[in-house]
Short mmCIF file of C-alpha atoms in Angstrom, two decimals:
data_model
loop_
_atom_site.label_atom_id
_atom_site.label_comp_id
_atom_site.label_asym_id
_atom_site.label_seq_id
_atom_site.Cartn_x
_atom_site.Cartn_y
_atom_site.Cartn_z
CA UNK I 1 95.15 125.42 35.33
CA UNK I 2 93.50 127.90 33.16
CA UNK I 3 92.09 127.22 29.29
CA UNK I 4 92.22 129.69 26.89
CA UNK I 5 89.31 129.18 24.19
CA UNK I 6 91.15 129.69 21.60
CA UNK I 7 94.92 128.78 21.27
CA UNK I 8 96.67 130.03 18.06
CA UNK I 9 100.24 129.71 19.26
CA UNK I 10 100.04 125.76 19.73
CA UNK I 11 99.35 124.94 15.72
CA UNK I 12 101.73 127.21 15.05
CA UNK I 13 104.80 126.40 17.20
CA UNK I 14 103.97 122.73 15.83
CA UNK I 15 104.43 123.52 12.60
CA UNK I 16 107.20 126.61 13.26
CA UNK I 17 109.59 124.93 10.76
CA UNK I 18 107.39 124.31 8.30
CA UNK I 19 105.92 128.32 8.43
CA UNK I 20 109.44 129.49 8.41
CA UNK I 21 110.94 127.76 5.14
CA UNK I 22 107.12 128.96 3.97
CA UNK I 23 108.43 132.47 4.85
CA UNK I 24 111.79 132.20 3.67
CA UNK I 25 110.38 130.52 0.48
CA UNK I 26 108.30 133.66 -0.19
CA UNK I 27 110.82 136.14 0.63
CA UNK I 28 113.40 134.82 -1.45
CA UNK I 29 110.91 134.52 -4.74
CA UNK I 30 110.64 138.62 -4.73
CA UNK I 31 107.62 137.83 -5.77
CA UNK I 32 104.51 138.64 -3.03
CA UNK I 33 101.19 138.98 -5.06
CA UNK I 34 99.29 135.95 -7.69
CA UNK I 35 102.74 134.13 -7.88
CA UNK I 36 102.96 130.15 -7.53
CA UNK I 37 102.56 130.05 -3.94
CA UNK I 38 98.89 131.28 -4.54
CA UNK I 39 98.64 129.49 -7.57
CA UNK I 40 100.08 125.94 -5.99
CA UNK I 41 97.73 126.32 -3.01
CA UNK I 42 94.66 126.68 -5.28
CA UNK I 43 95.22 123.50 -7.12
CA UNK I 44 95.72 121.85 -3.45
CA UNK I 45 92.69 123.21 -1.52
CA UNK I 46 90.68 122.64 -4.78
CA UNK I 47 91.62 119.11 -4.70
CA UNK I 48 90.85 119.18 -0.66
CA UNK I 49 87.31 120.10 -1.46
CA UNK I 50 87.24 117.62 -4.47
CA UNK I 51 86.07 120.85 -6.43
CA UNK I 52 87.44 121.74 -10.06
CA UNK I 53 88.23 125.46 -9.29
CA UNK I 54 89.73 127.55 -6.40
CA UNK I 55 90.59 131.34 -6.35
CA UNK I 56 92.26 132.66 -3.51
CA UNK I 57 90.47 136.59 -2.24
CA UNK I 58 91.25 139.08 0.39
CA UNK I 59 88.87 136.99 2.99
CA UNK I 60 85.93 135.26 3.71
CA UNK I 61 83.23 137.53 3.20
CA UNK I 62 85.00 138.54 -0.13
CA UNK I 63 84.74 135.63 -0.90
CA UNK I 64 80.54 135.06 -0.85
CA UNK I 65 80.08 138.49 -1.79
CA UNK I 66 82.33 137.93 -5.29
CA UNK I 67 79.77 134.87 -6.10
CA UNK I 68 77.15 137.07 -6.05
CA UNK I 69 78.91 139.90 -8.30
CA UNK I 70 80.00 137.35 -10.79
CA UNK I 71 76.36 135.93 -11.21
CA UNK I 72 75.23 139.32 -11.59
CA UNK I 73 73.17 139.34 -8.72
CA UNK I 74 72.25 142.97 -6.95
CA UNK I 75 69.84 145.88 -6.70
CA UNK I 76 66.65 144.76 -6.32
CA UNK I 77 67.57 141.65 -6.06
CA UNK I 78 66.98 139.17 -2.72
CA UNK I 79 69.04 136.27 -1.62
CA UNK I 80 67.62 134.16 0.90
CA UNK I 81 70.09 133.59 3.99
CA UNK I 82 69.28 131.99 8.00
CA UNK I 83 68.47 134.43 10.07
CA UNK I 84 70.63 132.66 12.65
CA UNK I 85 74.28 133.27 11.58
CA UNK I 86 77.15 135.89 11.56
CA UNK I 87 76.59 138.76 9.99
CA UNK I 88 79.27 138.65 7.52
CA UNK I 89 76.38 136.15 5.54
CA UNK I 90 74.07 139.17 5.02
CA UNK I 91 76.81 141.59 4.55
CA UNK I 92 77.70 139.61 1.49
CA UNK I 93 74.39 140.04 -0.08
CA UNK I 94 74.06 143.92 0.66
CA UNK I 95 77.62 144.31 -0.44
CA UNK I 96 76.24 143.08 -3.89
CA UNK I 97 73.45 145.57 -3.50
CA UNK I 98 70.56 142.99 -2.92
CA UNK I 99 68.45 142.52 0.19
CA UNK I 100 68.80 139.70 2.38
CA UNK I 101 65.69 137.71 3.41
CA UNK I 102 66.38 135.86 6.68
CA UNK I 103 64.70 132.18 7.27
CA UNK I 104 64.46 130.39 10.37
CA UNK I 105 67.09 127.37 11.23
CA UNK I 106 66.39 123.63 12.32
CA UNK I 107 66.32 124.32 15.85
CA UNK I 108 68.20 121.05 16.30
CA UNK I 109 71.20 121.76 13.87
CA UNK I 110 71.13 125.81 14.16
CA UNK I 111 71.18 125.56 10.55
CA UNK I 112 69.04 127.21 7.74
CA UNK I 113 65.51 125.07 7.88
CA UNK I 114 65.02 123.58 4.42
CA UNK I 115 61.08 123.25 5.34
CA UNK I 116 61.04 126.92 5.26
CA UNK I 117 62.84 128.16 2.68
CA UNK I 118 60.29 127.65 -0.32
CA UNK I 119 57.61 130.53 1.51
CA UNK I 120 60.14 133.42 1.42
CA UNK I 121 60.97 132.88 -2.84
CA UNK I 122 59.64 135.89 -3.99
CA UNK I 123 60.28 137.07 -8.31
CA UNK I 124 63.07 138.49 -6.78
CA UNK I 125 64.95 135.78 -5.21
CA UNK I 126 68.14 135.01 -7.10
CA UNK I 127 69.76 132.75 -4.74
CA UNK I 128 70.12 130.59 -1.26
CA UNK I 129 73.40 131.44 0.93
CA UNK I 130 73.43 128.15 3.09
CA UNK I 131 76.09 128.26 5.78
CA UNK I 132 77.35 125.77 7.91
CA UNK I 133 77.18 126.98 11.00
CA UNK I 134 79.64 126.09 13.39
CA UNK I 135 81.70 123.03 11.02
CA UNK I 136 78.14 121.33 10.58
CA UNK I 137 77.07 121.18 6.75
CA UNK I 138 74.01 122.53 6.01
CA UNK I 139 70.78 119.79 4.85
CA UNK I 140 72.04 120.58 0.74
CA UNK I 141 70.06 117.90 -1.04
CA UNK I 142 66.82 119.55 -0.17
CA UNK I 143 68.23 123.10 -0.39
CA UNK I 144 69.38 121.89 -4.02
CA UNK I 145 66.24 120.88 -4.84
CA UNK I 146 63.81 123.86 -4.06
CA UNK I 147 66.62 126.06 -6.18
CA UNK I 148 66.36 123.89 -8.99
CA UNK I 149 62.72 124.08 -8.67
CA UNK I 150 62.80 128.12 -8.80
CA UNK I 151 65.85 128.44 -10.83
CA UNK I 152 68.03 129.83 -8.37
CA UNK I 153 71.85 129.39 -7.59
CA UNK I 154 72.96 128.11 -4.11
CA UNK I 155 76.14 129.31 -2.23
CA UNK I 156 77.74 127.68 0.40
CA UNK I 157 79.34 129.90 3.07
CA UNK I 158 81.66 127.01 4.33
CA UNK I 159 83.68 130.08 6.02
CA UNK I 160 83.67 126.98 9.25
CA UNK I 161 83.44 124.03 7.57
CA UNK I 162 86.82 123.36 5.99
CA UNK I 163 86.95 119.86 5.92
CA UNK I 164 83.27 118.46 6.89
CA UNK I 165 81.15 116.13 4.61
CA UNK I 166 77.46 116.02 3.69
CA UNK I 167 76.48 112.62 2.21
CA UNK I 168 80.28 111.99 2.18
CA UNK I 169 80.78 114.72 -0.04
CA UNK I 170 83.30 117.82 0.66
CA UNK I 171 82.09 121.17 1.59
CA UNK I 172 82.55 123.32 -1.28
CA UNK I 173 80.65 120.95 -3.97
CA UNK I 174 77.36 121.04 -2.62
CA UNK I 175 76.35 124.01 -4.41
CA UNK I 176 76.63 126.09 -7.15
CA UNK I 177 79.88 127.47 -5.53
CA UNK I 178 81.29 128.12 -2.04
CA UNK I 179 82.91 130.89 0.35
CA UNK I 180 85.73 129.85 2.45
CA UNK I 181 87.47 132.25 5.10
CA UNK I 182 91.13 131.90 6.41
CA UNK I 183 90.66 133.81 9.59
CA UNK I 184 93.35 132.87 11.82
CA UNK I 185 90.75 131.08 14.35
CA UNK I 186 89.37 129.02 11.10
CA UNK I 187 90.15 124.76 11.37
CA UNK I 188 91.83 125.80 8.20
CA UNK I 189 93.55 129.81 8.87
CA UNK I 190 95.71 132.03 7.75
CA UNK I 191 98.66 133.89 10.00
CA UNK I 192 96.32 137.25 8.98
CA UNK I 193 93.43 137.26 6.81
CA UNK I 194 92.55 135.12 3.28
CA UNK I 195 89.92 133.98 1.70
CA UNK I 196 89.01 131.57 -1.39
CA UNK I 197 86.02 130.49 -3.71
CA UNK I 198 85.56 127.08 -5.29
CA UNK I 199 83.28 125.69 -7.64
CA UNK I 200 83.07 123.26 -10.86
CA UNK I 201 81.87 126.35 -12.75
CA UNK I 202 84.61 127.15 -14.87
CA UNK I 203 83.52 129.85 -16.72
CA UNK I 204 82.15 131.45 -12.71
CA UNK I 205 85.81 130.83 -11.38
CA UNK I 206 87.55 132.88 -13.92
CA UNK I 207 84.89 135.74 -13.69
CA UNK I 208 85.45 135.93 -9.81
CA UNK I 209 89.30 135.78 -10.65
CA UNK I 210 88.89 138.70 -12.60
CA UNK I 211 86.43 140.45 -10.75
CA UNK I 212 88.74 140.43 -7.47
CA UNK I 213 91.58 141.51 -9.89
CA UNK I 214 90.54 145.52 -10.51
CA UNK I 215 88.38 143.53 -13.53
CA UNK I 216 91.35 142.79 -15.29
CA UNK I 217 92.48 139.42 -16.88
CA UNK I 218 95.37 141.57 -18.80
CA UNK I 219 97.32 143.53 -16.53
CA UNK I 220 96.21 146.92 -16.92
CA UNK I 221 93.12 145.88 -19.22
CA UNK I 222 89.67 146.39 -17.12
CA UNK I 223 86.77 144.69 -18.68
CA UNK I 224 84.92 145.63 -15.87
CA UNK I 225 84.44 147.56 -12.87
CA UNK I 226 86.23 145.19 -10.19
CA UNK I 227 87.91 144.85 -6.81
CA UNK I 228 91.21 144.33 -4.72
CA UNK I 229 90.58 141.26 -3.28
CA UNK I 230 93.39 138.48 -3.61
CA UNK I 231 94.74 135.92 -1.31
CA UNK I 232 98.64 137.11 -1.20
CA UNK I 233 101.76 134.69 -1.71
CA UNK I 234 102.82 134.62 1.99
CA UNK I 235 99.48 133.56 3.42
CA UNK I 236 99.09 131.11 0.64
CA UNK I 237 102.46 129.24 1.80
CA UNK I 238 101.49 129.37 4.95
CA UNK I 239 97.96 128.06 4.45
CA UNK I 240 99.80 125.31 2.28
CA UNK I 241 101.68 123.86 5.12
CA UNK I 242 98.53 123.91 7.53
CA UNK I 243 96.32 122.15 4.49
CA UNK I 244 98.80 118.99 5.23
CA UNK I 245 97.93 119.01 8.28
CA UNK I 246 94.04 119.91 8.29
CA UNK I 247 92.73 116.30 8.27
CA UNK I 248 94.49 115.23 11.65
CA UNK I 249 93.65 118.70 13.04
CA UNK I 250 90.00 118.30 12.67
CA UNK I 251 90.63 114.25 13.76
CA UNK I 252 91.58 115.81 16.88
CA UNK I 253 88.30 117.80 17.43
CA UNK I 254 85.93 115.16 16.63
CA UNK I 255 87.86 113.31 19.25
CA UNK I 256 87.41 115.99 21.63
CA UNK I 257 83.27 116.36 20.60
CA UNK I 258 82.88 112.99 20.71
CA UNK I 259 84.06 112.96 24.32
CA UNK I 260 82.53 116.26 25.27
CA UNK I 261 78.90 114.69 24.07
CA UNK I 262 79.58 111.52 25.64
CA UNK I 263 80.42 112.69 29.09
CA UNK I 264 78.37 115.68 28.69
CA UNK I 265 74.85 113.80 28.02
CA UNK I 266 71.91 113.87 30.51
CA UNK I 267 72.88 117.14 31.99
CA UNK I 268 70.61 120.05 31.43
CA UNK I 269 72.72 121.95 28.77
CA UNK I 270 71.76 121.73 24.82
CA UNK I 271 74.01 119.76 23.29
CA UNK I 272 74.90 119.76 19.43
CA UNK I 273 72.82 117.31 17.64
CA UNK I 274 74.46 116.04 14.26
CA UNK I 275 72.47 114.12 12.01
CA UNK I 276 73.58 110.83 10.36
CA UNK I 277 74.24 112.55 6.81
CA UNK I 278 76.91 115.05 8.48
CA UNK I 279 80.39 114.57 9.20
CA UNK I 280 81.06 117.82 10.80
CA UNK I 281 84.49 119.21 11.71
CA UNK I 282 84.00 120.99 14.99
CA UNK I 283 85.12 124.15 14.22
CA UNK I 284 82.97 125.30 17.59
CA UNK I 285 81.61 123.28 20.28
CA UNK I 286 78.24 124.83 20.82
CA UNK I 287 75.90 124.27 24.24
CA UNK I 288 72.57 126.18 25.36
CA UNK I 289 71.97 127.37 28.58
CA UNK I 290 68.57 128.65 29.56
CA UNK I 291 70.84 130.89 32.63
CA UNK I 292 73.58 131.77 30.03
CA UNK I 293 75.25 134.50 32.09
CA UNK I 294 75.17 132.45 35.17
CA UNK I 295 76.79 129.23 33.64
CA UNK I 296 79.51 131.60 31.61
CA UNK I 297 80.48 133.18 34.96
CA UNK I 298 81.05 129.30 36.85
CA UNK I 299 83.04 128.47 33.49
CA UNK I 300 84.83 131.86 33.92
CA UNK I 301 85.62 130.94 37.74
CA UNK I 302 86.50 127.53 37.19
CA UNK I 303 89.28 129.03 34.48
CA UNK I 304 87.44 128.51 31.60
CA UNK I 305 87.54 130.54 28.43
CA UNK I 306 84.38 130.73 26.42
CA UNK I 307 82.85 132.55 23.70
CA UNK I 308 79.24 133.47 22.46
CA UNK I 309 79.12 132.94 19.03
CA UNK I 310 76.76 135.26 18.39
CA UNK I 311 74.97 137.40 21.03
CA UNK I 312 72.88 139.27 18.75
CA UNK I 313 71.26 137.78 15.43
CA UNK I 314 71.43 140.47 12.01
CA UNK I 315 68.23 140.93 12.13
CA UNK I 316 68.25 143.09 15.05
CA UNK I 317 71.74 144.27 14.71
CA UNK I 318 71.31 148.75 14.25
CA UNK I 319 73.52 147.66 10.95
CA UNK I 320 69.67 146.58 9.27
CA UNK I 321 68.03 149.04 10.85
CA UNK I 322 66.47 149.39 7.13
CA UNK I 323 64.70 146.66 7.27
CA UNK I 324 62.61 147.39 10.15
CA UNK I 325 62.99 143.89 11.63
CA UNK I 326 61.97 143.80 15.46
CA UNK I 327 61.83 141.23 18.09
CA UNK I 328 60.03 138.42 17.33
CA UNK I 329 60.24 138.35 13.91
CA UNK I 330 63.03 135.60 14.27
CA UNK I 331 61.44 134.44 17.44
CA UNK I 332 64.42 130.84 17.03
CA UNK I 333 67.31 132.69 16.41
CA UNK I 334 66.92 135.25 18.78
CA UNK I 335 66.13 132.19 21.67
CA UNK I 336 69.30 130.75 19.90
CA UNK I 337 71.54 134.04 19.93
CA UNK I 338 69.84 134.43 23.86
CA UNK I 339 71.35 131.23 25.26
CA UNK I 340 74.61 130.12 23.05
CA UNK I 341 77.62 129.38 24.51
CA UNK I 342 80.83 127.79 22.59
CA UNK I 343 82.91 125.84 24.96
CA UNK I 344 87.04 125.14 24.20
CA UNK I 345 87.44 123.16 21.29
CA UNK I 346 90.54 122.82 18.74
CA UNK I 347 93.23 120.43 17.53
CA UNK I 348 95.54 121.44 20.54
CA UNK I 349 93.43 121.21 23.44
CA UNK I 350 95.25 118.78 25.32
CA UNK I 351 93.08 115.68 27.65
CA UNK I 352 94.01 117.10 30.65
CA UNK I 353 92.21 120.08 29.42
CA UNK I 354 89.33 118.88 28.19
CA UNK I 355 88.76 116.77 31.34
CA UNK I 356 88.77 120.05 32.97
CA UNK I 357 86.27 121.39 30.92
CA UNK I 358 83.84 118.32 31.26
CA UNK I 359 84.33 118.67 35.06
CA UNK I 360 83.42 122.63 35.41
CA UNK I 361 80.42 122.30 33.43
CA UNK I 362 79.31 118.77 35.06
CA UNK I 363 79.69 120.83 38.31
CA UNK I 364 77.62 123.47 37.37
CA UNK I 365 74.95 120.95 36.25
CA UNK I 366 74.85 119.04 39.15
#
């Protein structure tokens, strides 16, 4: 028996009634662009992330790169970001026209390294993109701090971490405001693309709602220069039926970690670490191999899917060629980035499965 790594017909043929009277819903309304559908699922995923404000955008990286427009953020500008991420984090800031200024991660939680953050504030630092990395929330109360300190905002790209807790608090409150993406792979994703911001900011939220609205709160009045980017009404009915469901979904991956790290310890692979102040929500199940290739091809045999998430870090990615990074710079992230490996993980995986997982990789560790 084969499994896949990632299974997007499962959550879907659970829920095919539900998606179909979303569709039908839609379709009937005549109405397929900022109608109620969008506007019902803001007020819902708001209240998910216990934040005041939502607004619904074309996708993730919309989403993080909108913060930055609507604090005014850009040219000659630089917002600090871990130089061990996707590159849709540093895409956001050179989107906005500032430069992004990489800093190492906690080797132990692969995210951004608070202890390291305060040397790379230059005059020009405007703000701290924190991600949480793989479902994991980032260490905010520190993060906070050093921005308060220097008088800078912090954004959390939470474009994993729909769901997951810091302290016991949602991600997307823990800083100044938050990018989520509805990627169809996402814990919490779309049936095609979507994005959405929150924050407590009100006077932020309806700046980004104009800003991904051509600039316009008026149709066909443009206060300012703005974009196409909004979440439309049939991906916002769908993402409203899969919110209902979000909580047991992620309940189902923690079950699946938990059982992965239990039967998994001792063996020589890296396993996730989570600290006692995180309730992550699995979105990947990460593991490092010092023979990456080696234990990917047993996995591979053995019928199991897998997924490096990410072979190459931004820094040395010809995209930021610009900024003359080499190797070495990021000596952690590029060790990271050299032995990842993301194993099957998500809310349908079934026990058989993940028995069959443990048992390949046990194998190759014996």
């Amino acid at each position: 028996m084969s499994v896949q790594f990632l299974d997007l017909k499962s959550p879907h043929q659970e829920l095919r009634a539900e998606l179909r009277a979303a569709f039908e819903r839609v379709l009937d309304s005549g109405w397929y662009i900022q109608g109620s559908e969008l506007k019902l699922f803001e007020q819902e995923f708001a209240a998910y992330c216990e934040a005041e404000h939502c607004i619904g955008v074309g996708n993730g990286l919309d989403a993080l790169h909108l913060i930055l427009r609507a604090y005014g953020i850009g040219e000659d500008d630089e917002v600090i970001v871990p130089s061990n991420t996707y590159i849709a984090t540093w895409l956001a800031a050179s989107y906005a026209g500032a430069t992004p200024v990489p800093v190492e991660p906690d080797e132990r939680t692969y995210n951004i390294d608070p202890s390291l953050i305060e040397a790379a504030i230059t005059p020009r630092t405007k703000a701290i993109i924190a991600v949480h990395l793989y479902g994991q929330p980032a260490d905010m109360d520190p993060i906070n701090a050093i921005a308060k300190k220097h008088g800078l905002k912090v954004i959390e790209d939470a474009a994993q971490a729909h769901g997951a807790r810091y302290k016991g608090r949602r991600a997307g409150t823990l800083g100044d405001a938050a990018g989520f993406s509805f990627y169809p792979g996402k814990n919490l994703g779309a049936i095609g693309d979507g994005g959405a911001v929150t924050t407590n900011d009100a006077a932020l939220a309806q700046k980004i709602r104009e800003l991904g609205n051509y600039g316009s709160k008026v149709k066909y009045h443009n206060e300012v220069k703005g974009y196409n980017s909004r979440l439309d009404e049939l991906q916002a009915a769908f993402l409203r039926e899969k919110l209902k469901v979000l909580d047991a979904w992620n309940d189902k991956r923690k079950q699946i970690a938990a059982e992965y790290l239990q039967q998994l310890d001792g063996n020589k692979l890296g396993l996730p670490h989570v600290p006692e102040w995180a309730d992550p929500v699995w979105h990947l199940f990460v593991v490092r191999s010092a023979n990456r290739e080696a234990f990917q091809a047993h996995l591979t045999a053995q019928g199991i899917g897998t997924v490096i998430h990410y072979p190459i870090p931004p820094h040395l990615q010809p995209a930021y060629a610009e900024l003359n990074f080499t190797k070495g710079n990021f000596p952690l992230a590029e060790v990271i980035h050299r032995e990842i490996i993301s194993l099957p993980i998500g809310p349908h995986l079934t026990d058989a499965q993940s028995v069959q997982v443990v048992d390949a990789v046990s194998h190759y560790c014996q």
